[in-house]
Amino acid sequence: MKKKLRGLMTGVLGVSMLLGSLGSVSAASVPKDIQGHWAQAQLQEWLDSGYLGGYPDGTVKPNKAITRGEYVTLVNRLFGFKEKATVSFKDMKSTNWNYSEVAKAVEAGYIGGYEDNTFRPNSPLTRQEAAVMAAKLLKLSTNSTTSKFKDNAQIAAWAKGAVAAAADKKIINGYPDGTFGPKRSLTRAEAVGIINTSVIYYPGSGTGGGVIPTPTPTATPTPTATPTPTTAPGGSTGGGSGGGSGGGDGNETKPTVSGATYGNVGSVTADIYLTSSVTGAVYYVVAPYTANVNVPSALQVEKGQISDGTAGVHHGSAATVANTKVTFSVYGLNSGTEYATYIAVADASGKLSDVTTVRLTTAQATTNPVALFEPGQVGTVTADVYIQYGVPGGTTTPVRYVVLPANEKAPSAAQIAAGQDSTGAALNAPWTGTPSITPGVKYTQTLTGLTANTAYKVYLVTGSGTQLSSVEIIQIHTK
């Protein structure tokens, strides 16, 4: 199972912490200085969720330049970086407020110093420097050094590959006039956009789990020349999208979700499907449903959280293709319980849809009920599946599973018990099996003979004859 980006779920910032000494802005109203801003929706969502703070005068200052020290502090907190390297920059002392944050960024391998061995934490971060940091953080290929920007010649040689890679994935975009503005200072709004988008491309982010990433330290100096930061013109609305979340024109359309519903529902698993209006990612979080529960924000769903900021019982993400149905399975549920699956989709630039809710009630438990059915380690041609039923010392019950391509019609419980697909055709190993499982003991079934980079659904029932359990279903995707 791929490592999940738990740093984005646990790196909660106080409303007085973000990027310097800030006050708070009430989530009940929209601060005047972001009304009509190209990043208004994203900034407001961060404000409402408590991840972004404002200044004592009630403003957010979205167009204010962000410093290098402030930027790495935010990245470290959101991505959960904890390990520190030894810092030898001559302008960084252990008494500096951001010394430890710079040490974390060096250890994580996404920043370096200047050729004179300085880091310049209080200097504005330029857009080309931000692109280099993003490329290192996300391990983007920087082999191509050509870009479509009119001012490509102004991009420093050490940043050309990173700018091309980040722009290609719309992590950081250009301005409406076709320029990139490599030496312009990155604004607070652009910083939020870049970091919010980066989660889609972070290596190891994926469905399931909740594991803090272990970065590989590669503390290679970023610039080999000394760029001179230039402050963006006062009063500017940012121009560029800074992560693709505004495009500079303020007229972006939110992604939408249609056809969100459930298919098969077992006692501990369920099958959910939907259609997204954009190519990007779908994020989901599952929690028991009660009438008085608040719906989480789209940003909370993206981070695997419910409305109170805690993690749901199950959460994950899946890739989407515009106007194509996507399915995913949720697991770790309890029998006879009503659940809500909260869903949000993001386009390639990180813009989030509104939250869609799918409610379902799991099947009642039967004799010797299935207690656990979930995916384990997934490889290119193999995958582990975890199964548990009954209680220790209980009666042994027949168990049968079948494996089918994810786009095939689901078989019935009787067909699964007979090792058949939905047409009644008999399946052979490894596409079906009858593992011998001791009641109450977690069992690992290794599936073999799979095809690389392919989605499969695994169906399971227990019992025999007319005494069959509900169908449990999980989805796996080989690497």
Phi, psi and omega in degrees: 000133183292151179289135182267151184275073184288340177303328178285344179267330187253350184274061183284131179259140172292153183291352177253012188254328195299120168058044176122197182269103185237158173264203182243153177237129182294137179284351184284339182227159179268120179306141185300325186277005170243356178295121181083358179289149181299337181253019185306311185299316182289318178298317181295322179295320177293323177296312182299328183272354179084010180271346181231135178249165178245186180265162183304334181275009176087006179261166179250336181054059183296338183261006178286141180293141177261140181275165180297320179293320179294320184294314181293330177298315180293316179300313182300317182293318183285330181264358174074025179288130183238325184290145184240144174262168173281124183259128181241012179299134186287346177257013178241112176254157181299343179274350177297139182299331183253017181302311183294328180290321176295321178298322178293318181295321177295315179297322179288344172086015183252002175223161174213188181252184177274171184295341177265016178063037172245159175251329178060062183297335183265002177278145176300141177279126179277162181295324178289328175293321178297322178295319179296317178299317180296318181296320178290316181299318185264001179055047180282150175286127181246027181293325180275131181244011180257142177220167183272358186290140181297330182259031180305325181294340181274350179283131181298148182303322182288350183247350187303312181296320180292318178298315180298318182291315181292322179290324180300324180265007178060031175285322173219123187256176178267188181264164181302335180276005177089004179261163178257329182067057187299328184260003175287147179289139176288135180270167178300319180295317179296323179298316178300317181296315181297312183292321179296322180285328186300333182301328182296327187254004183292129182302129177093351177287140184180192186286141170087185172060199181176055188255128177293129183295149175252098185292152174265117182291125178221054192298065179273131180305136181285292180277146171252001173229172183253097179288148179257109182298139176237132185285139177297149181304139180298142178079357180292148176273012175100332176065291181281166184275343177051050182118005173080009185266012177210327179069357176086350185254350177070008184243026181291149177258133179292148170296157178228160178241135176227157176064027181283119180200185179243155176254251179288137175233119176261201178272337180231358179223165175207156181248122181244142174217157184198171174236130180259147179279352185227160171272126183173243181215148172253135177245143180214152177217139185244138178209153174304144184258134169225156187298329185264010181283143177274143177285130179293162175284165178299324179294322177294319178300317179302328182264009177075025185248153169267184191296336180273005177089000177267161181288145176285173180292335176206141180205160180178193180210160178210150179287147178233150172242133185310131174062026177237136182293134176240141178237152173209158180252146173245146185214182184076022182270168175252146182293151176059035184232140177273132180235157171241130172256117180264130190233137171219144176245152179233139175280182185296340179269355178097358179292130185260148175280176168289166182273131175252138182247130174244119180258142178207159177239125181290157181292154176290148180290147176252184176299137184050058186292155173289127181256338184209129173207106184204158180284152174245226180291132181242128178250204180278321182232005178224162176203143175263143176231134180260133182226139173209139177215163176064197180234156179306131181083001181283180181286135177289135183235139177300139178235135179221139175229157170226149180242128181223153172306144187299335183271001179275153180296143182287136176282163177279171179300319180294322178293320178298316180299333179266001180072039184241161171271188186291344178270354183091004179285134181290138178255153177245163176300140012265013185279353173209157180195161179232077183295147177267108188242132177281129180306136177080003182244131178292130184240141177252119176256120178267121178270135181235171176073018180280168178256139182298148176052050182225141178269134178231156169242137179247123182251141183218140171223158172238162180099186181206164179059234179267359181256068180256146176287173171293159180282126174259142186218135172227156178246138175234157178222114181292160184279000000 
